[in-house]
């Protein structure tokens, strides 16, 4: 820490991203990337001609992409804004709507960035514990005094909310902003975008990182009332008007237009998820009902840490959160079928190794 750091940030605890391994040969199931890669249309559009235009600034309005998203969701272009990943959209939202006099409510555990942004933009955070079954306790979100932010499907559980429950939250919080983070919405849950017609306190945030296979391009977007979107643009144009680079704009616009590829890859991930969940349950795992591109699972035989470490040694990377009430779980991204077969094989070996170790210990006693 230098002597120049703003005192306000001395105790700031930054977000911990999942590991991006530098070595080859690992099966990477730890950061919910899409195993299928971007649409072939994306590969086509990122050509020499476009690369040779990189000396030019990108369109600060990002019109091509905003239009493509508005078309997809049948919204006005004034109801859409894009950001450098949905993380940036979330940061702009906190900048625009939070301060020391407006608190923020979110489930705990949830996406780690909510607390980090709360801290950096000086909003008092109120984490609301999950229910015993790790679903969100929607009753606790009625008539609050501050902004509400909820991931649907939930992170890191993958559990989806009912639209009726979200609508109740919107209705009972008419004077509060409600942000629904739909990073995983395309893997089986229902979007609350249609509620934008009725509720001006709703902001929906989505990303191209998961269902559109563009995590490396950094593209996220917000949908809301014209007024909310104009507030976000006020921040964006005061902070980083060229927030999306030329190539990412083109890539994302092609990705959202290629519906056939989107449907095919999304369905493959959903199918693989259902298979792996079933097979893990057969091995004695508790697997939460997931509507995302990952499963959240715990073994009755291995602790979360043991399972994580065992997989890591065998070159499979998953995510483990060292905090209650989820420390016994690991989060496993849905990869290609072969990767999931390997995961299952190694999981069986780890369970067998644990069994024989236990047996040995018992005979020693
Ligand atoms: C992945 C993720 C994001 C961030 O996505 P980017 O668009 O890559 O910044 C936001 N919220 C949740 C819940 C996520 O899982």
XYZ file of C-alpha atoms and ligand atoms in Angstrom:
380
model
C 0.000 0.000 0.000
C 1.497 3.334 -0.981
C 1.178 6.414 1.172
C -0.936 7.921 -1.626
C -3.833 5.492 -1.473
C -7.152 7.086 -0.656
C -7.848 6.100 2.979
C -11.317 5.024 1.935
C -9.834 2.013 0.118
C -7.479 0.812 2.859
C -9.867 -1.851 4.038
C -11.424 -2.632 0.662
C -11.433 -6.367 -0.022
C -11.296 -6.909 -3.782
C -13.249 -9.574 -5.637
C -11.400 -12.889 -6.049
C -11.750 -14.138 -9.630
C -11.670 -17.881 -10.326
C -8.281 -19.205 -11.374
C -7.291 -18.727 -15.018
C -4.574 -21.381 -15.249
C -1.380 -20.593 -17.144
C -0.658 -24.263 -17.824
C -2.283 -26.365 -20.560
C -4.024 -29.669 -20.115
C -6.405 -28.805 -17.311
C -10.120 -29.427 -17.631
C -11.438 -26.013 -16.730
C -14.807 -26.167 -15.000
C -14.325 -23.305 -12.555
C -15.546 -20.007 -14.046
C -18.741 -20.918 -15.909
C -17.364 -20.274 -19.363
C -19.190 -21.831 -22.286
C -17.344 -24.901 -23.629
C -18.691 -24.493 -27.167
C -16.939 -21.306 -28.223
C -18.460 -18.344 -30.049
C -20.803 -18.652 -33.030
C -19.037 -19.230 -36.387
C -20.550 -15.898 -37.464
C -18.389 -14.225 -34.822
C -15.259 -15.841 -36.291
C -16.235 -14.566 -39.734
C -16.871 -10.968 -38.725
C -13.576 -10.519 -36.852
C -11.564 -10.343 -40.066
C -8.474 -8.458 -41.307
C -10.576 -5.538 -42.515
C -12.043 -4.980 -39.074
C -8.688 -5.431 -37.368
C -7.183 -2.837 -39.709
C -9.778 -0.323 -38.461
C -8.475 -0.512 -34.896
C -6.829 2.902 -35.210
C -10.345 4.357 -35.102
C -12.305 4.850 -31.905
C -15.377 2.657 -31.548
C -18.923 4.043 -31.712
C -19.545 5.480 -28.214
C -23.273 4.807 -28.608
C -22.562 1.193 -29.583
C -25.585 1.525 -31.874
C -25.199 -1.744 -33.813
C -25.177 -3.823 -30.666
C -27.799 -1.841 -28.759
C -30.112 -2.242 -31.763
C -29.463 -5.994 -31.974
C -30.261 -6.441 -28.260
C -33.369 -4.226 -28.503
C -34.575 -6.306 -31.465
C -33.972 -9.549 -29.611
C -35.957 -8.459 -26.554
C -38.427 -6.232 -28.418
C -37.476 -3.104 -26.501
C -36.774 0.461 -27.562
C -33.080 1.191 -28.089
C -33.390 3.810 -25.308
C -34.083 0.948 -22.897
C -30.747 -0.789 -23.503
C -27.154 0.056 -22.630
C -24.036 -2.066 -22.988
C -20.959 -2.324 -20.841
C -17.518 -3.885 -20.663
C -18.914 -7.047 -19.130
C -21.948 -6.977 -16.885
C -19.479 -6.271 -14.086
C -19.047 -2.789 -15.536
C -22.813 -2.407 -15.845
C -23.128 -3.308 -12.174
C -20.383 -0.813 -11.287
C -22.155 1.936 -13.281
C -25.409 1.069 -11.502
C -23.780 1.376 -8.092
C -22.157 4.669 -9.145
C -25.449 5.997 -10.450
C -27.801 4.831 -7.732
C -25.870 4.213 -4.489
C -24.288 6.386 -1.820
C -23.867 6.429 1.947
C -27.562 7.195 2.351
C -28.906 4.397 0.208
C -28.381 0.867 1.471
C -28.164 -2.267 -0.600
C -29.758 -5.669 0.024
C -28.659 -8.937 -1.540
C -28.656 -12.662 -0.764
C -25.667 -14.131 1.066
C -23.880 -16.032 -0.291
C -24.303 -14.601 -3.766
C -22.171 -13.067 -6.507
C -19.131 -11.680 -4.659
C -19.069 -8.420 -6.559
C -22.258 -7.060 -4.940
C -20.476 -6.559 -1.637
C -17.288 -5.248 -3.262
C -19.243 -2.642 -5.239
C -21.269 -1.784 -2.151
C -18.006 -1.144 -0.293
C -16.282 0.842 -3.027
C -19.328 3.045 -3.673
C -20.039 3.438 0.054
C -23.443 1.846 0.251
C -24.239 0.054 3.472
C -24.621 -3.652 2.645
C -27.344 -5.870 4.108
C -26.608 -9.480 3.191
C -29.747 -11.608 3.612
C -29.084 -15.280 4.463
C -30.402 -17.993 2.169
C -32.960 -20.486 3.424
C -31.877 -23.853 4.777
C -32.223 -25.390 1.293
C -30.001 -22.572 -0.080
C -32.843 -20.966 -2.020
C -33.510 -17.237 -1.719
C -35.870 -16.258 1.080
C -38.066 -13.986 -1.057
C -40.296 -13.057 1.906
C -37.352 -11.119 3.354
C -37.243 -8.759 0.369
C -40.610 -7.078 0.902
C -40.874 -3.363 1.743
C -37.172 -2.695 2.212
C -35.410 0.667 2.438
C -32.776 0.616 -0.272
C -31.677 -1.035 -3.498
C -32.151 -4.773 -3.971
C -29.886 -6.888 -6.131
C -30.573 -10.549 -6.811
C -29.003 -12.984 -9.257
C -31.607 -15.159 -10.990
C -30.722 -17.998 -11.386
C -28.842 -17.659 -8.113
C -25.093 -17.616 -7.722
C -23.496 -19.902 -6.686
C -26.509 -22.189 -6.310
C -28.053 -22.145 -9.801
C -31.529 -22.177 -8.221
C -34.100 -20.146 -10.172
C -36.755 -17.874 -8.688
C -40.411 -17.862 -9.714
C -41.436 -14.827 -11.703
C -44.359 -14.383 -9.301
C -41.923 -13.999 -6.404
C -39.902 -11.413 -8.336
C -43.087 -9.538 -9.151
C -44.031 -9.461 -5.453
C -40.623 -7.965 -4.680
C -41.061 -5.336 -7.401
C -44.558 -4.451 -6.191
C -43.708 -4.137 -2.519
C -40.614 -2.026 -3.280
C -42.130 0.638 -5.509
C -39.728 3.296 -4.256
C -36.657 1.064 -4.428
C -34.573 0.058 -7.407
C -34.582 -3.722 -7.954
C -31.702 -5.096 -10.011
C -32.089 -8.627 -11.334
C -28.788 -10.089 -12.519
C -29.714 -12.614 -15.211
C -26.186 -13.810 -16.041
C -27.441 -17.418 -16.335
C -31.000 -16.816 -17.505
C -30.649 -18.626 -20.839
C -29.978 -22.001 -19.234
C -33.496 -22.674 -18.024
C -35.068 -19.820 -16.051
C -37.596 -17.216 -17.207
C -36.375 -13.668 -17.768
C -38.194 -10.838 -16.039
C -37.677 -8.526 -19.053
C -41.483 -8.536 -19.718
C -41.925 -6.843 -16.307
C -40.208 -3.758 -17.745
C -43.574 -2.879 -19.294
C -45.131 -2.579 -15.854
C -42.407 -1.669 -13.386
C -40.137 1.342 -13.693
C -38.119 0.269 -10.626
C -36.659 -2.769 -12.422
C -33.219 -3.002 -13.994
C -32.326 -6.289 -15.708
C -28.652 -7.090 -16.263
C -27.392 -9.776 -18.628
C -24.079 -10.854 -20.130
C -22.576 -12.332 -23.299
C -20.030 -14.190 -21.166
C -21.982 -17.355 -20.492
C -24.749 -18.332 -22.918
C -23.136 -16.451 -25.849
C -19.602 -17.788 -25.290
C -17.913 -14.377 -25.216
C -16.406 -14.118 -21.719
C -13.120 -12.909 -23.218
C -14.801 -10.152 -25.238
C -16.253 -8.508 -22.096
C -19.787 -7.561 -23.068
C -22.732 -7.119 -20.720
C -25.937 -5.131 -20.937
C -28.693 -3.524 -18.914
C -32.368 -3.182 -19.774
C -34.693 -0.817 -17.975
C -36.852 2.259 -18.282
C -35.596 5.071 -20.548
C -34.876 7.099 -17.403
C -32.777 4.392 -15.722
C -30.825 3.766 -18.925
C -30.255 7.468 -19.390
C -28.884 7.653 -15.810
C -26.482 4.823 -16.599
C -25.379 6.578 -19.786
C -24.772 9.750 -17.798
C -22.258 7.785 -15.720
C -20.758 5.977 -18.689
C -20.186 9.215 -20.634
C -18.604 10.766 -17.535
C -16.302 7.835 -16.978
C -15.424 5.850 -20.112
C -17.409 6.787 -23.232
C -15.606 4.198 -25.397
C -16.216 1.381 -22.972
C -16.573 -1.324 -25.623
C -13.853 -1.990 -28.155
C -14.621 -2.273 -31.874
C -14.092 -6.028 -32.113
C -16.228 -6.891 -29.097
C -19.097 -4.788 -30.427
C -19.062 -6.697 -33.720
C -18.624 -10.065 -32.033
C -21.551 -9.543 -29.668
C -23.865 -8.231 -32.396
C -23.182 -11.335 -34.519
C -23.579 -13.619 -31.500
C -27.031 -12.337 -30.592
C -28.220 -12.527 -34.207
C -27.187 -16.172 -34.586
C -30.156 -17.710 -32.832
C -29.689 -21.198 -34.325
C -26.220 -21.582 -32.827
C -27.389 -20.096 -29.534
C -30.259 -22.579 -29.243
C -28.096 -25.551 -30.203
C -25.315 -24.860 -27.684
C -27.656 -23.812 -24.892
C -29.692 -27.004 -25.300
C -26.535 -29.134 -25.320
C -25.457 -27.578 -22.015
C -28.885 -28.127 -20.457
C -28.885 -31.768 -21.597
C -25.372 -32.398 -20.241
C -26.335 -30.700 -16.970
C -29.289 -33.009 -16.489
C -27.164 -36.089 -17.186
C -24.333 -35.118 -14.865
C -26.718 -34.119 -12.066
C -28.359 -37.534 -12.248
C -25.035 -39.382 -12.270
C -23.669 -37.362 -9.365
C -26.806 -38.077 -7.356
C -26.324 -41.770 -8.070
C -22.869 -41.411 -6.461
C -24.461 -40.028 -3.307
C -24.024 -36.317 -4.034
C -26.571 -33.699 -3.128
C -27.027 -31.639 -6.300
C -29.091 -28.461 -6.062
C -31.710 -28.029 -8.819
C -29.812 -25.912 -11.351
C -31.142 -23.600 -14.046
C -27.617 -22.403 -14.864
C -24.562 -23.682 -16.766
C -23.118 -25.209 -13.605
C -24.154 -27.489 -10.800
C -23.608 -26.915 -7.111
C -22.954 -30.253 -5.452
C -21.816 -31.767 -2.186
C -20.762 -35.275 -1.307
C -21.738 -37.202 1.789
C -18.250 -38.764 1.730
C -15.839 -35.925 0.874
C -15.669 -32.410 2.252
C -15.854 -29.578 -0.271
C -12.151 -28.892 0.198
C -11.165 -32.558 -0.138
C -13.172 -32.928 -3.328
C -11.804 -29.674 -4.778
C -8.197 -30.618 -3.937
C -8.652 -34.178 -5.218
C -9.952 -32.908 -8.541
C -7.236 -30.245 -8.758
C -4.522 -32.912 -8.340
C -6.125 -34.850 -11.160
C -6.153 -31.781 -13.406
C -9.795 -30.812 -13.075
C -10.472 -27.293 -11.920
C -13.774 -26.499 -10.172
C -14.746 -23.714 -7.761
C -14.893 -24.040 -4.000
C -16.073 -21.277 -1.666
C -14.536 -21.496 1.774
C -17.502 -20.089 3.643
C -20.608 -21.269 5.372
C -23.175 -22.480 4.533
C -21.648 -23.573 1.226
C -18.157 -24.775 2.205
C -19.155 -28.402 1.665
C -20.213 -27.708 -1.912
C -18.228 -27.313 -5.084
C -19.451 -25.471 -8.156
C -18.883 -27.394 -11.358
C -19.271 -25.667 -14.723
C -20.997 -27.761 -17.388
C -18.353 -28.589 -19.988
C -18.469 -30.821 -23.046
C -19.677 -34.381 -22.565
C -16.175 -35.882 -22.578
C -15.024 -33.488 -19.873
C -17.957 -34.447 -17.703
C -17.214 -38.164 -18.239
C -13.668 -37.574 -17.039
C -15.024 -35.643 -14.041
C -17.255 -38.597 -13.152
C -14.443 -41.135 -13.516
C -12.149 -39.172 -11.278
C -14.950 -38.540 -8.795
C -15.520 -42.309 -8.560
C -11.800 -42.858 -7.963
C -11.716 -40.203 -5.248
C -14.692 -41.785 -3.498
C -13.107 -45.241 -3.682
C -9.793 -43.934 -2.359
C -11.643 -42.331 0.525
C -13.504 -45.586 1.224
C -10.334 -47.649 1.415
C -8.643 -45.037 3.584
C -11.592 -45.122 5.985
C -11.540 -48.898 6.004
C -7.832 -48.909 6.798
C -8.337 -46.488 9.669
C -11.159 -48.569 11.065
C -9.115 -51.808 10.995
C -6.193 -50.003 12.647
C -8.453 -49.025 15.542
C -20.473 -14.161 -14.609
C -21.358 -13.287 -13.817
C -21.398 -11.917 -13.993
C -20.364 -11.148 -14.767
O -20.287 -11.382 -16.040
P -19.396 -10.507 -17.004
O -20.391 -10.039 -17.993
O -18.414 -11.472 -17.540
O -18.768 -9.364 -16.268
C -22.331 -11.166 -13.300
N -23.169 -11.752 -12.425
C -23.129 -13.065 -12.195
C -24.072 -13.647 -11.210
C -22.219 -13.873 -12.875
O -22.158 -15.160 -12.611
